[in-house]
Tab-separated table of C-alpha atoms and ligand atoms in Angstrom:
chain	number	residue	atom	x	y	z
M	77	MET	CA	65.834	6.110	84.226
M	78	HIS	CA	65.919	2.606	85.648
M	79	SER	CA	64.851	3.579	89.174
M	80	TYR	CA	62.191	5.820	87.651
M	81	ALA	CA	60.824	2.812	85.743
M	82	ILE	CA	60.809	0.660	88.873
M	83	ALA	CA	59.062	3.382	90.854
M	84	ALA	CA	56.465	3.745	88.110
M	85	VAL	CA	55.825	0.029	87.985
M	86	SER	CA	55.513	-0.331	91.735
M	87	PHE	CA	53.189	2.655	91.875
M	88	PHE	CA	50.914	0.975	89.361
M	89	LEU	CA	51.201	-2.459	90.871
M	90	SER	CA	49.996	-1.028	94.159
M	91	THR	CA	47.117	0.573	92.264
M	92	LEU	CA	46.272	-2.702	90.555
M	93	HIS	CA	46.613	-4.680	93.747
M	94	ALA	CA	44.043	-2.500	95.445
M	95	TYR	CA	41.756	-2.942	92.455
M	96	THR	CA	41.690	-6.671	93.006
M	97	LEU	CA	40.909	-6.526	96.719
M	98	PRO	CA	37.291	-7.170	97.677
M	99	PRO	CA	35.621	-3.915	98.744
M	100	ARG	CA	35.619	-3.314	102.488
M	101	GLN	CA	32.150	-3.263	103.873
M	102	GLU	CA	31.094	0.031	105.415
M	103	ASP	CA	27.520	1.085	105.956
M	104	ARG	CA	27.972	4.659	104.945
M	105	ALA	CA	29.681	6.416	102.083
M	106	CYS	CA	32.299	9.066	102.850
M	107	ASN	CA	32.920	11.545	100.027
M	108	ASN	CA	30.666	9.461	97.779
M	109	SER	CA	32.166	6.045	98.497
M	110	PRO	CA	32.155	3.495	101.325
M	111	LEU	CA	35.628	2.443	100.137
M	112	ILE	CA	37.393	5.575	101.337
M	113	CYS	CA	35.960	6.106	104.856
M	114	SER	CA	38.994	4.358	106.310
M	115	LYS	CA	41.529	6.351	104.300
M	116	PRO	CA	43.534	9.153	105.905
M	117	TYR	CA	42.660	12.622	104.532
M	118	ASP	CA	46.054	13.100	102.865
M	119	THR	CA	45.923	9.795	100.976
M	120	VAL	CA	42.685	10.561	99.121
M	121	THR	CA	42.710	12.625	95.922
M	122	HIS	CA	40.266	15.509	96.289
M	123	LEU	CA	38.956	17.013	93.038
M	124	GLY	CA	39.215	20.795	93.135
M	125	ALA	CA	37.152	23.409	91.300
M	126	HIS	CA	39.582	26.236	90.570
M	127	ASP	CA	38.040	29.680	91.229
M	128	SER	CA	34.808	27.996	92.278
M	129	PRO	CA	32.516	31.080	92.495
M	130	PHE	CA	33.643	32.608	89.177
M	131	LEU	CA	31.153	31.363	86.663
M	132	ARG	CA	31.030	31.382	82.914
M	133	ASP	CA	27.267	31.250	82.444
M	134	SER	CA	24.310	33.497	81.691
M	135	SER	CA	24.656	35.207	85.112
M	136	THR	CA	28.037	36.604	84.015
M	137	LYS	CA	27.135	36.891	80.306
M	138	PHE	CA	29.581	34.037	79.742
M	139	SER	CA	32.509	36.075	81.014
M	140	SER	CA	35.768	34.929	79.503
M	141	PHE	CA	37.254	35.206	83.011
M	142	GLY	CA	34.799	32.597	84.349
M	143	ASN	CA	36.363	29.283	85.409
M	144	GLN	CA	33.336	27.038	85.988
M	145	TYR	CA	30.016	26.386	84.264
M	146	PHE	CA	28.245	25.300	87.472
M	147	ASN	CA	27.957	27.061	90.822
M	148	THR	CA	29.581	25.955	94.068
M	149	SER	CA	26.565	23.960	95.322
M	150	ILE	CA	26.348	21.989	92.081
M	151	GLN	CA	30.127	21.459	92.071
M	152	LEU	CA	29.922	19.909	95.537
M	153	SER	CA	26.894	17.787	94.713
M	154	ALA	CA	28.666	16.489	91.614
M	155	GLY	CA	31.706	15.338	93.620
M	156	VAL	CA	34.062	18.321	93.873
M	157	ARG	CA	35.675	18.365	97.360
M	158	LEU	CA	38.133	21.250	97.101
M	159	LEU	CA	37.052	24.806	96.337
M	160	THR	CA	39.391	27.683	95.667
M	161	THR	CA	38.657	31.392	95.464
M	162	GLN	CA	40.266	34.780	95.759
M	163	VAL	CA	39.296	36.964	98.715
M	164	HIS	CA	39.485	40.764	98.383
M	165	ALA	CA	38.830	43.594	100.790
M	166	SER	CA	35.893	45.473	99.287
M	167	SER	CA	32.914	47.386	100.614
M	168	ASN	CA	29.271	46.746	101.332
M	169	ALA	CA	27.125	47.888	98.407
M	170	LYS	CA	24.633	49.684	100.677
M	171	THR	CA	26.552	50.874	103.723
M	172	GLY	CA	29.957	51.342	102.137
M	173	GLU	CA	31.550	49.581	105.107
M	174	ARG	CA	34.544	47.329	104.610
M	175	GLU	CA	33.479	43.836	103.574
M	176	LEU	CA	35.387	40.836	102.218
M	177	HIS	CA	34.276	39.718	98.769
M	178	VAL	CA	35.084	36.864	96.416
M	179	CYS	CA	36.380	38.602	93.288
M	180	HIS	CA	38.359	37.499	90.260
M	181	SER	CA	41.537	39.625	89.914
M	182	SER	CA	39.722	42.811	90.993
M	183	CYS	CA	36.310	43.566	92.451
M	184	ALA	CA	35.764	46.242	89.803
M	185	LEU	CA	36.227	43.601	87.120
M	186	PHE	CA	34.442	40.518	88.499
M	187	ASP	CA	32.703	40.538	91.886
M	188	ALA	CA	30.894	37.317	92.860
M	189	GLY	CA	29.590	38.849	96.101
M	190	PRO	CA	30.404	38.829	99.809
M	191	LEU	CA	32.637	36.050	101.149
M	192	SER	CA	30.046	35.480	103.911
M	193	LYS	CA	27.393	34.665	101.303
M	194	TRP	CA	29.650	32.162	99.563
M	195	LEU	CA	30.593	30.533	102.890
M	196	LEU	CA	26.910	30.339	103.799
M	197	GLU	CA	26.242	28.465	100.556
M	198	ILE	CA	28.956	25.970	101.560
M	199	ARG	CA	27.605	25.696	105.100
M	200	ASN	CA	24.131	24.942	103.803
M	201	TRP	CA	25.585	22.229	101.615
M	202	LEU	CA	27.571	20.737	104.523
M	203	ASP	CA	24.419	20.771	106.683
M	204	GLY	CA	22.573	18.783	104.028
M	205	ASN	CA	25.443	16.360	103.348
M	206	PRO	CA	26.668	15.069	106.711
M	207	ASN	CA	29.141	12.482	105.372
M	208	GLU	CA	31.285	14.777	103.292
M	209	VAL	CA	34.670	16.389	103.940
M	210	VAL	CA	35.332	19.638	102.050
M	211	THR	CA	38.548	21.641	101.674
M	212	LEU	CA	38.855	25.363	100.908
M	213	VAL	CA	41.792	27.368	99.637
M	214	LEU	CA	41.307	31.119	100.018
M	215	VAL	CA	43.793	33.279	98.166
M	216	ASN	CA	44.216	36.213	100.507
M	217	MET	CA	44.712	39.017	97.971
M	218	ASN	CA	44.895	41.834	100.517
M	219	GLY	CA	46.572	39.908	103.302
M	220	VAL	CA	43.686	40.216	105.758
M	221	ASP	CA	44.392	38.707	109.163
M	222	ALA	CA	42.966	35.544	110.685
M	223	ARG	CA	40.684	37.501	113.035
M	224	GLU	CA	38.925	39.286	110.213
M	225	LEU	CA	38.419	36.013	108.346
M	226	GLU	CA	37.215	34.397	111.556
M	227	GLY	CA	34.555	37.147	111.786
M	228	VAL	CA	33.229	36.208	108.356
M	229	TYR	CA	33.319	32.466	109.145
M	230	SER	CA	31.248	33.194	112.259
M	231	GLN	CA	28.829	35.336	110.272
M	232	ALA	CA	28.196	32.333	108.016
M	233	ASP	CA	28.092	30.067	111.093
M	234	ILE	CA	30.529	27.669	109.442
M	235	ALA	CA	33.451	27.874	111.895
M	236	HIS	CA	32.179	24.921	113.956
M	237	TYR	CA	32.868	22.612	110.987
M	238	GLY	CA	36.532	23.683	110.933
M	239	TYR	CA	39.120	20.950	111.255
M	240	ILE	CA	41.842	21.877	113.764
M	241	PRO	CA	45.104	19.989	113.349
M	242	PHE	CA	47.161	18.963	116.326
M	243	ASP	CA	49.861	21.471	115.480
M	244	SER	CA	50.206	24.568	113.307
M	245	ARG	CA	52.711	22.588	111.240
M	246	PRO	CA	51.719	19.559	109.169
M	247	PRO	CA	52.177	16.060	110.552
M	248	PRO	CA	54.330	13.624	108.527
M	249	LEU	CA	52.553	12.299	105.448
M	250	SER	CA	50.605	9.093	105.969
M	251	ASN	CA	52.041	5.927	104.480
M	252	GLN	CA	51.168	2.232	104.358
M	253	THR	CA	52.338	1.654	107.908
M	254	LYS	CA	51.270	4.838	109.643
M	255	SER	CA	48.468	7.345	109.204
M	256	SER	CA	49.061	10.795	110.560
M	257	TRP	CA	46.038	12.654	109.239
M	258	PRO	CA	42.656	11.407	110.497
M	259	THR	CA	40.600	9.215	108.197
M	260	LEU	CA	37.641	10.745	106.373
M	261	GLY	CA	35.410	8.616	108.612
M	262	LYS	CA	36.963	10.082	111.775
M	263	MET	CA	36.611	13.651	110.527
M	264	ILE	CA	32.949	12.986	109.766
M	265	ASP	CA	32.399	11.400	113.210
M	266	ASP	CA	34.003	14.440	114.846
M	267	GLY	CA	32.008	16.912	112.745
M	268	SER	CA	35.328	18.485	111.655
M	269	ARG	CA	34.554	18.338	107.970
M	270	LEU	CA	35.882	21.625	106.643
M	271	VAL	CA	39.618	22.076	106.114
M	272	SER	CA	40.443	25.734	105.441
M	273	PHE	CA	43.703	26.860	103.937
M	274	VAL	CA	44.509	30.521	103.379
M	275	GLN	CA	47.309	31.849	101.215
M	276	PRO	CA	49.088	33.577	102.844
M	277	LEU	CA	48.106	33.636	106.499
M	278	ARG	CA	49.740	34.235	109.829
M	279	HIS	CA	48.324	31.382	111.843
M	280	ASP	CA	46.368	32.570	114.884
M	281	ARG	CA	46.011	29.559	117.120
M	282	GLU	CA	44.110	31.513	119.719
M	283	ASN	CA	41.418	33.201	117.627
M	284	ALA	CA	41.114	31.025	114.515
M	285	PRO	CA	42.864	27.677	115.047
M	286	TYR	CA	41.105	26.140	112.010
M	287	LEU	CA	42.492	28.696	109.509
M	288	LEU	CA	45.733	27.234	108.190
M	289	ASP	CA	48.487	28.724	106.081
M	290	GLN	CA	48.284	26.937	102.726
M	291	PHE	CA	51.969	26.657	101.935
M	292	THR	CA	52.879	25.433	105.399
M	293	PHE	CA	50.692	22.408	104.632
M	294	MET	CA	50.959	22.086	100.853
M	295	TYR	CA	53.283	22.400	97.918
M	296	GLU	CA	52.195	22.816	94.331
M	297	ASN	CA	53.491	22.669	90.754
M	298	PRO	CA	53.458	25.789	88.540
M	299	TYR	CA	49.908	27.014	87.906
M	300	ASP	CA	50.529	29.370	85.022
M	301	VAL	CA	50.644	27.031	82.021
M	302	THR	CA	49.721	28.195	78.515
M	303	GLU	CA	50.788	25.190	76.429
M	304	PRO	CA	49.357	21.672	76.826
M	305	GLY	CA	52.861	20.181	76.688
M	306	ASN	CA	54.107	22.268	79.612
M	307	PHE	CA	52.408	20.733	82.638
M	308	THR	CA	54.992	19.558	85.174
M	309	CYS	CA	55.091	17.924	88.613
M	310	LEU	CA	57.928	20.031	90.012
M	311	PRO	CA	57.474	21.955	93.242
M	312	ASP	CA	57.009	25.655	92.466
M	313	ARG	CA	55.452	27.152	95.615
M	314	PRO	CA	56.290	27.676	98.420
M	315	VAL	CA	59.824	26.912	97.160
M	316	LYS	CA	61.355	25.265	94.119
M	317	LYS	CA	62.946	22.413	96.054
M	318	SER	CA	62.818	18.673	95.399
M	319	ILE	CA	59.695	16.567	95.814
M	320	ALA	CA	61.530	14.546	98.483
M	321	GLU	CA	62.203	17.683	100.522
M	322	MET	CA	58.582	18.776	100.207
M	323	GLN	CA	57.376	15.349	101.337
M	324	GLU	CA	59.794	15.266	104.267
M	325	SER	CA	58.294	18.557	105.449
M	326	GLY	CA	54.891	16.855	105.550
M	327	ARG	CA	53.450	19.021	102.792
M	328	MET	CA	50.639	17.521	100.741
M	329	PHE	CA	50.756	17.927	96.950
M	330	LEU	CA	48.288	20.145	95.153
M	331	MET	CA	48.446	19.431	91.423
M	332	ASN	CA	47.464	22.465	89.393
M	333	HIS	CA	46.047	21.443	86.045
M	334	MET	CA	44.672	24.571	84.444
M	335	LEU	CA	45.451	25.752	80.939
M	336	TYR	CA	45.433	29.488	80.254
M	337	TRP	CA	44.890	31.254	76.971
M	338	LYS	CA	47.114	34.285	76.461
M	339	GLN	CA	45.277	37.369	75.220
M	340	ALA	CA	46.507	40.819	74.249
M	341	PHE	CA	48.307	42.889	76.921
M	342	GLY	CA	49.416	39.766	78.783
M	343	ILE	CA	45.895	38.988	80.014
M	344	GLU	CA	45.280	35.272	80.537
M	345	VAL	CA	41.870	33.589	80.612
M	346	PRO	CA	40.904	29.943	81.166
M	347	ASP	CA	41.397	28.113	77.881
M	348	HIS	CA	37.898	26.747	77.321
M	349	ARG	CA	38.757	25.976	73.675
M	350	ASN	CA	40.958	23.052	74.724
M	351	ILE	CA	39.128	22.065	77.904
M	352	GLU	CA	37.913	18.720	76.559
M	353	THR	CA	41.495	17.540	76.134
M	354	THR	CA	42.832	19.383	79.195
M	355	ASN	CA	40.404	17.526	81.469
M	356	ALA	CA	40.529	14.194	79.611
M	357	TRP	CA	42.186	11.010	80.801
M	358	GLU	CA	44.652	10.754	77.939
M	359	GLY	CA	46.263	12.863	75.268
M	360	GLU	CA	48.664	15.784	75.110
M	361	GLY	CA	48.216	17.866	78.268
M	362	ALA	CA	45.482	15.594	79.662
M	363	LEU	CA	44.559	15.476	83.334
M	364	GLY	CA	44.854	11.688	83.655
M	365	LYS	CA	48.265	11.642	82.021
M	366	HIS	CA	49.465	14.444	84.302
M	367	MET	CA	48.149	12.651	87.414
M	368	ILE	CA	49.932	9.433	86.450
M	369	GLN	CA	53.135	11.363	85.821
M	370	CYS	CA	52.981	13.182	89.170
M	371	GLY	CA	51.835	10.076	91.067
M	372	THR	CA	54.770	8.177	89.639
M	373	VAL	CA	57.519	10.702	90.402
M	374	ALA	CA	56.163	11.360	93.915
M	375	LYS	CA	55.320	7.657	94.524
M	376	LYS	CA	52.118	8.999	96.039
M	377	GLN	CA	48.845	10.061	94.478
M	378	PRO	CA	48.274	13.835	94.551
M	379	THR	CA	46.150	14.889	97.520
M	380	PHE	CA	44.461	17.630	95.510
M	381	VAL	CA	43.983	18.206	91.782
M	382	LEU	CA	42.699	21.561	90.634
M	383	VAL	CA	40.873	22.102	87.342
M	384	ASP	CA	38.778	24.655	85.493
M	385	PHE	CA	35.325	23.577	84.203
M	386	PHE	CA	35.353	20.484	86.412
M	387	ASN	CA	32.361	18.853	84.675
M	388	VAL	CA	34.226	18.466	81.388
M	389	GLY	CA	36.458	15.478	80.750
M	390	PRO	CA	34.830	14.432	83.018
M	391	ALA	CA	37.588	15.202	85.499
M	392	ILE	CA	35.826	13.384	88.325
M	393	ALA	CA	36.253	10.006	86.590
M	394	SER	CA	40.047	10.428	86.654
M	395	VAL	CA	39.976	11.206	90.363
M	396	ASP	CA	37.710	8.194	91.030
M	397	THR	CA	40.253	5.997	89.279
M	398	PHE	CA	43.018	7.233	91.556
M	399	ASN	CA	40.826	6.729	94.638
M	400	LYS	CA	39.825	3.253	93.406
M	401	VAL	CA	36.216	4.296	93.664
M	402	HIS	CA	34.144	2.054	91.413
M	403	ARG	CA	30.566	3.085	91.957
M	404	PRO	CA	30.272	6.505	93.546
M	405	VAL	CA	27.043	7.045	95.449
M	406	GLY	CA	24.963	10.151	96.132
M	407	ARG	CA	26.358	12.204	93.299
M	408	LEU	CA	24.439	14.657	91.198
M	409	SER	CA	24.987	13.811	87.558
M	410	VAL	CA	25.842	16.876	85.473
M	411	THR	CA	26.574	17.139	81.793
M	412	GLY	CA	30.175	16.626	80.708
M	413	ASP	CA	29.615	19.127	77.916
M	414	VAL	CA	31.314	22.413	77.239
M	415	LEU	CA	28.532	24.921	77.859
M	416	GLU	CA	29.031	27.856	75.537
M	417	PRO	CA	26.193	30.077	74.345
M	418	GLY	CA	24.682	28.867	71.085
M	419	MET	CA	26.492	25.536	71.206
M	420	GLY	CA	24.312	22.540	70.451
M	421	LYS	CA	24.310	19.759	73.016
M	422	LYS	CA	26.836	17.093	72.181
M	423	LYS	CA	25.477	13.649	71.482
M	424	ALA	CA	27.567	11.574	73.862
M	425	SER	CA	25.675	11.034	77.088
M	426	ASN	CA	27.396	11.135	80.419
M	427	ALA	CA	26.971	7.400	80.875
M	428	ALA	CA	28.531	6.652	77.500
M	429	ARG	CA	31.413	8.982	78.341
M	430	ALA	CA	31.926	7.285	81.684
M	431	ARG	CA	31.963	3.846	80.021
M	432	ALA	CA	34.434	5.072	77.426
M	433	GLY	CA	36.427	6.627	80.256
M	434	ARG	CA	36.659	3.369	82.194
M	435	THR	CA	37.873	1.489	79.149
M	436	ALA	CA	40.389	4.228	78.501
M	437	VAL	CA	41.581	4.033	82.097
M	438	TRP	CA	42.552	0.407	81.766
M	439	THR	CA	44.082	0.885	78.358
M	440	ALA	CA	46.138	3.757	79.704
M	441	ILE	CA	47.262	1.941	82.833
M	442	PHE	CA	48.370	-1.124	80.937
M	443	SER	CA	49.984	0.787	78.109
M	444	THR	CA	51.877	2.927	80.625
M	445	ILE	CA	53.191	-0.159	82.363
M	446	ILE	CA	54.304	-1.595	79.070
M	447	VAL	CA	55.950	1.647	78.003
M	448	VAL	CA	57.705	1.948	81.347
M	449	LEU	CA	58.894	-1.658	81.242
M	450	VAL	CA	60.555	-1.214	77.872
M	451	LEU	CA	62.301	2.056	78.810
Z	154	NAG	C1	23.144	26.840	91.819
Z	154	NAG	O1	22.658	26.499	90.543
Z	154	NAG	C2	21.443	25.769	90.569
Z	154	NAG	C3	21.157	25.348	89.130
Z	154	NAG	O2	21.220	26.418	88.271
Z	154	NAG	C4	20.360	26.621	91.166
Z	154	NAG	O3	19.144	25.902	91.212
Z	154	NAG	C5	20.765	27.025	92.575
Z	154	NAG	O4	19.827	27.910	93.122
Z	154	NAG	C6	22.125	27.698	92.554
Z	154	NAG	N1	22.557	27.875	93.940
Z	154	NAG	C7	22.999	29.023	94.399
Z	154	NAG	C8	23.324	29.083	95.834
Z	154	NAG	O5	23.136	30.002	93.692
Z	155	NAG	C1	55.829	6.001	107.622
Z	155	NAG	O1	55.754	7.217	108.332
Z	155	NAG	C2	56.359	7.195	109.606
Z	155	NAG	C3	56.161	8.554	110.245
Z	155	NAG	O2	54.842	8.932	110.171
Z	155	NAG	C4	57.827	6.882	109.475
Z	155	NAG	O3	58.408	6.780	110.770
Z	155	NAG	C5	58.022	5.581	108.727
Z	155	NAG	O4	59.381	5.382	108.473
Z	155	NAG	C6	57.270	5.638	107.389
Z	155	NAG	N1	57.372	4.341	106.737
Z	155	NAG	C7	57.680	4.230	105.452
Z	155	NAG	C8	57.648	2.838	104.911
Z	155	NAG	O5	57.968	5.179	104.755
Z	156	NAG	C1	56.992	25.250	77.150
Z	156	NAG	O1	58.057	24.346	77.276
Z	156	NAG	C2	59.056	24.486	76.299
Z	156	NAG	C3	60.045	23.364	76.448
Z	156	NAG	O2	60.469	23.242	77.774
Z	156	NAG	C4	59.702	25.862	76.453
Z	156	NAG	O3	60.695	26.060	75.464
Z	156	NAG	C5	58.631	26.921	76.309
Z	156	NAG	O4	59.185	28.197	76.565
Z	156	NAG	C6	57.491	26.668	77.278
Z	156	NAG	N1	56.444	27.597	76.984
Z	156	NAG	C7	55.968	28.421	77.891
Z	156	NAG	C8	54.876	29.329	77.415
Z	156	NAG	O5	56.352	28.429	79.042
């Protein structure tokens, strides 16, 4: 307990120390802030929209399987920098030929269209936003090979943005004395602004060097959580080993923070009923609390955090806090409301929420330090 307390305190002191430093002057903003251009990719926390193309809006008749209220382009413009989806082998609606689609669980149930169309949407966004680094995680439901995926990347003309690491294994994690991943600024300078992970994938260095096997480069905590009190920071995939072992392997941490609602017949849907607390900074099962917990035990902020309904909470404010981003620039402001049919707009404006959020951040940081000190 004692070493845990010391680790927690030093983690927060380093956070606070950085808060007091004068901002480094950079002309441009990288991922919405000039303060993080000089940070290595693995040391930034990237906010992820879980199941990015699967919407719960009028286009899907508010499908209970939908994970986001806003589409991929809006997610990116609002500050999301990690997008996940499932990829299924399906067929072209007209020709019947084999075609990869982004579908939720099954293409018969929820088909959000061809993968090439979704990638094209992302490419268009990257074209229009030259100082942004975006990460994808494609869940490879039918185990298609790298060559077939490469074909679709080429179709969308997005492959040239692909970041190619030095090796097909991850480098050591960056630390205070040594950065192993390039900085966001370097990736932007090189035009290598799209990091693509596929789960699972046999790496094909010859034909698709930018398509990386997710669990060679990342570890994650359990994703299937149905009770707010059950979020953990323990490695679950690729193996249930210790955090230290995962870090020694160079794997970056992806923090799943999605709450599911169990329905009849074992079906689980995103729990939109509790989303305001799930994505909040503090409270039982809150995103901010979970990030502090995982940051403390790993002595390193999570590289990725994955949420449903990213606009609520708002989740982005928690990630800004971890990145020490004070005044993000170039972001589209979207409502922090839960958008259900027939629901009246809530009164709190985004700005008021953000102000309340910032106050809460400080209260939480200080109260955590105090709690930890008395343990
Ligand atoms: C995303 O949503 C916005 C707002 O509803 C809409 O204007 C835009 O066309 C959509 N983009 C795509 C690619 O569907
Ligand atoms: C930082 O990482 C390098 C390898 O990238 C390692 O040799 C060094 O010991 C690490 N330093 C600390 C303080 O962990
Ligand atoms: C939640 O955690 C509690 C305590 O560890 C455990 O007893 C319970 O089975 C968990 N619930 C689920 C749905 O996993």
